[in-house]
Amino acid sequence: MQLNFSGLRALVTGAGKGIGRDTVKALHASGASVVAVSRTDADLVSLSKECPGIEAVCVDLGNWEATEQALGRVGAVDLLVNNAAVVLMQPFLEITKETFDRSFNVNLRSVVQVSQIVARGMIARGVPGSIVNISSMVAHVTYPNLITYSSTKSAMTMLTKAMAMELGPHKIRVNAVNPTVVMTPMGKAYWSDPHKAKVILDRIPLGRFAEVENVVDAILFLLSDRSGMTTGSALPVEGGFLAT
Ligand code: NDP
């Protein structure tokens, strides 16, 4: 999607791989200054080579104190993409405190923390802003062993609405994107088995999984002024799955 983000500074979490990595590349190509936040330094080193001039921040977003230290003074940010997440699969009866806490800390608590840092800065500068939270179609439907993950994404739906309500008066829009399966490293880890994949594919009217580019386009649209009257929404990128 051809959009111009020149003069704006964007922060993308989970920037090392998959959707986050391609979002950084698209924002960089569209003229934004980009802060790329992720957990594995080697990913950030290779991304910095592909996108000269980006700022790389290596931190575990599941660690509140480390995140505060790494991003507390990140400075002016106009566009935020909360993308980092983990999938820790367990059936309901085997969910542990560790996987539950880790899932919510990375997938949801870090969204609160990073958005607070960024939104406070926007409000202090008196500038408008746009925040996009990367959710999932499993915010609306669930699958075996995905209870904790889908709960984090379902909670993200309400967090997005509540943030939109409180930040709207400051001209900060907050929206979510809800993709179906995308064959990133995360997608491949869980959906490479053709039998498992077929169960989902059979219910997608468009008959295919999403490409990373489909998700990035939705993110860029919601970040941009082209969606200037849209806030608190959850944009499906699921080929019609939720309609069936
Ligand atoms: P990937 O696992 O391919 O990439 C996720 C990135 O986030 C990695 O760079 C990873 O770093 C980083 N990350 C994970 N945990 C942390 C952490 N604690 N601190 C900092 N960085 C972290 O995922 P996708 O690109 O597939 O997913 C991106 C988003 O899209 C997620 O929110 C996911 O839930 C959502 N989504 C994905 C779908 C899919 O099928 N792929 C479908 C629907 C939604 P590292 O590898 O070093 O841990």
Short mmCIF file of C-alpha atoms and ligand atoms in Angstrom, two decimals:
data_model
loop_
_atom_site.label_atom_id
_atom_site.label_comp_id
_atom_site.label_asym_id
_atom_site.label_seq_id
_atom_site.Cartn_x
_atom_site.Cartn_y
_atom_site.Cartn_z
CA MET A 1 0.00 0.00 0.00
CA GLN A 2 1.50 3.34 -1.07
CA LEU A 3 1.24 5.69 1.90
CA ASN A 4 3.53 8.49 2.97
CA PHE A 5 4.64 8.50 6.60
CA SER A 6 7.48 11.00 6.14
CA GLY A 7 8.14 13.10 9.22
CA LEU A 8 6.52 10.55 11.53
CA ARG A 9 8.21 8.22 14.00
CA ALA A 10 6.85 4.69 14.38
CA LEU A 11 7.50 2.00 17.00
CA VAL A 12 6.90 -1.66 16.13
CA THR A 13 7.12 -4.46 18.71
CA GLY A 14 7.99 -8.02 17.75
CA ALA A 15 9.98 -6.56 14.87
CA GLY A 16 12.46 -9.39 14.44
CA LYS A 17 10.38 -11.86 12.45
CA GLY A 18 7.13 -12.33 10.57
CA ILE A 19 4.49 -9.61 10.47
CA GLY A 20 6.43 -7.18 12.66
CA ARG A 21 9.54 -7.41 10.49
CA ASP A 22 7.62 -6.70 7.26
CA THR A 23 5.75 -3.86 8.99
CA VAL A 24 9.07 -2.23 9.84
CA LYS A 25 10.21 -2.62 6.23
CA ALA A 26 6.97 -1.10 4.87
CA LEU A 27 7.05 1.84 7.28
CA HIS A 28 10.73 2.45 6.52
CA ALA A 29 9.99 2.38 2.78
CA SER A 30 7.11 4.83 3.34
CA GLY A 31 9.39 7.43 4.89
CA ALA A 32 8.81 6.88 8.63
CA SER A 33 11.58 6.82 11.20
CA VAL A 34 11.21 3.43 12.86
CA VAL A 35 12.02 2.07 16.31
CA ALA A 36 12.16 -1.73 15.97
CA VAL A 37 11.68 -3.60 19.25
CA SER A 38 12.30 -7.33 19.56
CA ARG A 39 13.89 -10.04 21.68
CA THR A 40 16.60 -11.67 19.54
CA ASP A 41 19.50 -9.36 18.77
CA ALA A 42 20.58 -11.21 15.60
CA ASP A 43 17.15 -10.47 14.05
CA LEU A 44 17.53 -6.78 14.81
CA VAL A 45 21.08 -6.71 13.39
CA SER A 46 19.94 -8.23 10.08
CA LEU A 47 16.87 -5.94 9.97
CA SER A 48 19.05 -2.87 10.54
CA LYS A 49 21.13 -3.91 7.52
CA GLU A 50 17.98 -4.17 5.38
CA CYS A 51 16.56 -0.89 6.68
CA PRO A 52 19.45 1.52 7.31
CA GLY A 53 18.69 4.18 9.90
CA ILE A 54 16.14 2.30 11.99
CA GLU A 55 16.66 2.27 15.76
CA ALA A 56 16.83 -1.24 17.21
CA VAL A 57 15.83 -1.98 20.80
CA CYS A 58 16.42 -5.48 22.14
CA VAL A 59 14.22 -6.28 25.14
CA ASP A 60 11.93 -8.99 26.50
CA LEU A 61 8.55 -7.24 26.58
CA GLY A 62 7.31 -9.79 29.10
CA ASN A 63 9.62 -8.16 31.66
CA TRP A 64 8.01 -4.93 32.93
CA GLU A 65 11.15 -3.47 34.51
CA ALA A 66 13.38 -4.23 31.51
CA THR A 67 10.76 -2.72 29.18
CA GLU A 68 10.55 0.44 31.28
CA GLN A 69 14.34 0.72 31.17
CA ALA A 70 14.53 0.13 27.40
CA LEU A 71 11.54 2.20 26.26
CA GLY A 72 10.70 4.58 29.13
CA ARG A 73 12.65 7.36 27.42
CA VAL A 74 11.99 6.35 23.82
CA GLY A 75 10.94 9.91 22.95
CA ALA A 76 8.42 11.10 20.39
CA VAL A 77 6.37 8.35 18.72
CA ASP A 78 3.44 9.08 16.37
CA LEU A 79 2.55 5.54 15.26
CA LEU A 80 2.62 2.39 17.42
CA VAL A 81 2.18 -1.23 16.33
CA ASN A 82 1.77 -3.63 19.27
CA ASN A 83 2.63 -6.86 17.46
CA ALA A 84 4.81 -9.04 19.74
CA ALA A 85 3.14 -12.21 21.01
CA VAL A 86 3.79 -15.79 22.00
CA VAL A 87 1.67 -18.91 21.50
CA LEU A 88 2.09 -21.38 24.35
CA MET A 89 -0.23 -24.30 23.62
CA GLN A 90 -1.79 -26.36 26.40
CA PRO A 91 -5.16 -28.03 26.90
CA PHE A 92 -7.31 -26.35 29.56
CA LEU A 93 -6.63 -28.93 32.28
CA GLU A 94 -2.86 -28.58 31.84
CA ILE A 95 -2.53 -24.78 31.79
CA THR A 96 0.21 -23.74 34.22
CA LYS A 97 0.76 -20.50 36.09
CA GLU A 98 4.00 -19.99 34.14
CA THR A 99 2.48 -20.27 30.65
CA PHE A 100 -0.61 -18.29 31.64
CA ASP A 101 1.41 -15.43 33.15
CA ARG A 102 3.96 -15.41 30.32
CA SER A 103 1.21 -15.31 27.68
CA PHE A 104 -0.67 -12.45 29.30
CA ASN A 105 2.52 -10.53 30.14
CA VAL A 106 3.85 -10.62 26.56
CA ASN A 107 0.59 -10.54 24.59
CA LEU A 108 -1.47 -8.10 26.68
CA ARG A 109 0.37 -6.44 29.58
CA SER A 110 3.14 -5.21 27.30
CA VAL A 111 0.48 -3.60 25.09
CA VAL A 112 -0.73 -1.63 28.10
CA GLN A 113 2.78 -0.67 29.15
CA VAL A 114 4.18 0.34 25.76
CA SER A 115 0.95 2.16 24.82
CA GLN A 116 1.05 4.11 28.10
CA ILE A 117 4.60 5.25 27.39
CA VAL A 118 3.75 6.25 23.82
CA ALA A 119 0.34 7.84 24.53
CA ARG A 120 1.69 9.90 27.42
CA GLY A 121 4.29 11.29 25.03
CA MET A 122 1.66 12.08 22.35
CA ILE A 123 -0.51 13.87 24.92
CA ALA A 124 2.44 15.84 26.32
CA ARG A 125 3.38 16.96 22.79
CA GLY A 126 -0.24 17.71 21.91
CA VAL A 127 -0.06 15.66 18.69
CA PRO A 128 -2.50 13.12 17.24
CA GLY A 129 -1.47 9.47 17.00
CA SER A 130 -2.50 6.02 15.86
CA ILE A 131 -2.04 2.73 17.68
CA VAL A 132 -2.65 -0.67 16.05
CA ASN A 133 -2.86 -3.82 18.17
CA ILE A 134 -2.27 -7.11 16.36
CA SER A 135 -4.95 -9.51 17.51
CA SER A 136 -6.22 -12.66 15.76
CA MET A 137 -9.38 -14.29 14.49
CA VAL A 138 -9.07 -16.48 17.60
CA ALA A 139 -10.21 -13.45 19.58
CA HIS A 140 -13.64 -14.56 18.29
CA VAL A 141 -13.34 -18.36 17.93
CA THR A 142 -11.13 -20.83 19.74
CA TYR A 143 -9.20 -24.00 18.94
CA PRO A 144 -7.97 -26.96 20.98
CA ASN A 145 -4.92 -26.03 23.09
CA LEU A 146 -5.17 -22.33 22.21
CA ILE A 147 -7.25 -21.31 25.24
CA THR A 148 -4.66 -19.07 26.87
CA TYR A 149 -3.54 -17.49 23.59
CA SER A 150 -7.09 -16.85 22.38
CA SER A 151 -7.97 -15.40 25.80
CA THR A 152 -5.15 -12.87 25.45
CA LYS A 153 -6.47 -11.87 22.02
CA SER A 154 -10.07 -11.71 23.18
CA ALA A 155 -9.03 -9.46 26.06
CA MET A 156 -7.19 -7.34 23.50
CA THR A 157 -10.54 -6.63 21.79
CA MET A 158 -11.85 -4.92 24.92
CA LEU A 159 -8.51 -3.28 25.68
CA THR A 160 -8.56 -1.76 22.18
CA LYS A 161 -12.09 -0.41 22.67
CA ALA A 162 -11.29 0.97 26.12
CA MET A 163 -8.08 2.63 24.92
CA ALA A 164 -10.00 4.13 21.98
CA MET A 165 -12.58 5.55 24.39
CA GLU A 166 -10.06 7.13 26.78
CA LEU A 167 -7.51 8.29 24.21
CA GLY A 168 -10.00 9.53 21.58
CA PRO A 169 -10.37 12.97 23.20
CA HIS A 170 -6.58 13.34 22.74
CA LYS A 171 -6.96 12.54 19.00
CA ILE A 172 -5.23 9.19 19.46
CA ARG A 173 -6.95 6.39 17.50
CA VAL A 174 -6.64 2.76 18.62
CA ASN A 175 -7.62 -0.19 16.42
CA ALA A 176 -6.94 -3.91 16.13
CA VAL A 177 -6.18 -6.19 13.17
CA ASN A 178 -7.46 -9.78 13.39
CA PRO A 179 -5.73 -12.09 10.89
CA THR A 180 -6.33 -15.72 10.13
CA VAL A 181 -3.29 -18.01 9.84
CA VAL A 182 -0.22 -16.39 8.26
CA MET A 183 2.77 -18.60 7.42
CA THR A 184 5.33 -16.69 9.50
CA PRO A 185 7.62 -18.61 11.87
CA MET A 186 4.69 -18.59 14.33
CA GLY A 187 2.19 -19.75 11.71
CA LYS A 188 4.50 -22.49 10.40
CA ALA A 189 5.07 -23.83 13.92
CA TYR A 190 1.38 -24.48 14.43
CA TRP A 191 -0.28 -24.90 11.04
CA SER A 192 2.25 -26.75 8.80
CA ASP A 193 0.38 -30.03 9.32
CA PRO A 194 -1.91 -30.16 6.24
CA HIS A 195 -4.64 -32.03 8.15
CA LYS A 196 -4.81 -29.32 10.83
CA ALA A 197 -4.60 -26.58 8.22
CA LYS A 198 -7.42 -28.10 6.14
CA VAL A 199 -9.90 -27.72 9.01
CA ILE A 200 -9.41 -23.96 8.87
CA LEU A 201 -8.94 -23.63 5.11
CA ASP A 202 -12.24 -25.42 4.51
CA ARG A 203 -14.02 -22.63 6.41
CA ILE A 204 -12.31 -19.72 4.64
CA PRO A 205 -14.49 -18.56 1.71
CA LEU A 206 -11.45 -17.13 -0.09
CA GLY A 207 -9.80 -20.57 0.22
CA ARG A 208 -6.36 -19.53 1.43
CA PHE A 209 -4.45 -18.30 4.46
CA ALA A 210 -3.42 -14.62 4.68
CA GLU A 211 -0.13 -13.42 3.26
CA VAL A 212 2.03 -11.24 5.50
CA GLU A 213 1.44 -8.40 3.01
CA ASN A 214 -2.35 -8.60 3.57
CA VAL A 215 -1.82 -7.98 7.29
CA VAL A 216 0.77 -5.24 6.75
CA ASP A 217 -1.61 -3.42 4.37
CA ALA A 218 -4.34 -3.47 7.04
CA ILE A 219 -1.87 -2.16 9.63
CA LEU A 220 -0.70 0.68 7.37
CA PHE A 221 -4.30 1.64 6.56
CA LEU A 222 -5.20 1.87 10.24
CA LEU A 223 -2.03 3.81 11.05
CA SER A 224 -2.72 6.30 8.27
CA ASP A 225 -5.09 9.25 7.97
CA ARG A 226 -7.05 7.20 5.39
CA SER A 227 -8.79 5.63 8.42
CA GLY A 228 -9.09 8.96 10.24
CA MET A 229 -12.66 8.33 11.49
CA THR A 230 -12.03 4.74 12.62
CA THR A 231 -11.20 3.90 16.22
CA GLY A 232 -11.98 1.04 18.62
CA SER A 233 -12.45 -1.32 15.67
CA ALA A 234 -11.16 -4.84 14.96
CA LEU A 235 -10.41 -5.28 11.25
CA PRO A 236 -10.63 -8.92 10.17
CA VAL A 237 -8.00 -10.17 7.68
CA GLU A 238 -9.39 -13.70 7.54
CA GLY A 239 -10.79 -14.27 4.06
CA GLY A 240 -14.33 -14.39 5.42
CA PHE A 241 -13.75 -17.13 8.04
CA LEU A 242 -15.76 -15.27 10.68
CA ALA A 243 -18.69 -14.89 8.31
CA THR A 244 -19.17 -18.65 7.92
P1 NDP B 1 6.44 -14.62 14.87
O1 NDP B 1 6.56 -15.56 16.02
O2 NDP B 1 6.74 -15.08 13.52
O3 NDP B 1 7.23 -13.27 15.22
C1 NDP B 1 6.99 -12.66 16.47
C2 NDP B 1 8.07 -11.66 16.79
O4 NDP B 1 7.77 -11.12 18.10
C3 NDP B 1 9.44 -12.29 16.85
O5 NDP B 1 10.40 -11.42 16.34
C4 NDP B 1 9.63 -12.48 18.36
O6 NDP B 1 10.98 -12.49 18.77
C5 NDP B 1 8.93 -11.26 18.90
N1 NDP B 1 8.60 -11.44 20.31
C6 NDP B 1 7.92 -12.47 20.85
N2 NDP B 1 7.91 -12.36 22.19
C7 NDP B 1 8.59 -11.24 22.49
C8 NDP B 1 8.94 -10.61 23.70
N3 NDP B 1 8.61 -11.12 24.88
N4 NDP B 1 9.65 -9.46 23.65
C9 NDP B 1 10.02 -8.93 22.47
N5 NDP B 1 9.73 -9.49 21.28
C10 NDP B 1 9.03 -10.64 21.29
O7 NDP B 1 4.90 -14.13 14.93
P2 NDP B 1 3.95 -13.52 13.77
O8 NDP B 1 4.68 -12.54 12.97
O9 NDP B 1 3.26 -14.64 13.12
O10 NDP B 1 2.87 -12.81 14.69
C11 NDP B 1 2.80 -11.41 14.84
C12 NDP B 1 1.47 -11.07 15.49
O11 NDP B 1 0.40 -11.56 14.67
C13 NDP B 1 1.27 -11.69 16.87
O12 NDP B 1 0.60 -10.78 17.70
C14 NDP B 1 0.39 -12.89 16.58
O13 NDP B 1 -0.36 -13.26 17.71
C15 NDP B 1 -0.47 -12.34 15.47
N6 NDP B 1 -1.09 -13.35 14.64
C16 NDP B 1 -0.33 -14.28 13.95
C17 NDP B 1 -0.94 -15.23 13.18
C18 NDP B 1 -0.17 -16.27 12.44
O14 NDP B 1 -0.77 -17.26 11.97
N7 NDP B 1 1.14 -16.12 12.25
C19 NDP B 1 -2.42 -15.29 13.04
C20 NDP B 1 -3.11 -14.26 13.77
C21 NDP B 1 -2.46 -13.34 14.52
P3 NDP B 1 11.72 -13.92 19.08
O15 NDP B 1 11.51 -14.78 17.88
O16 NDP B 1 13.12 -13.49 19.26
O17 NDP B 1 11.07 -14.44 20.31
#
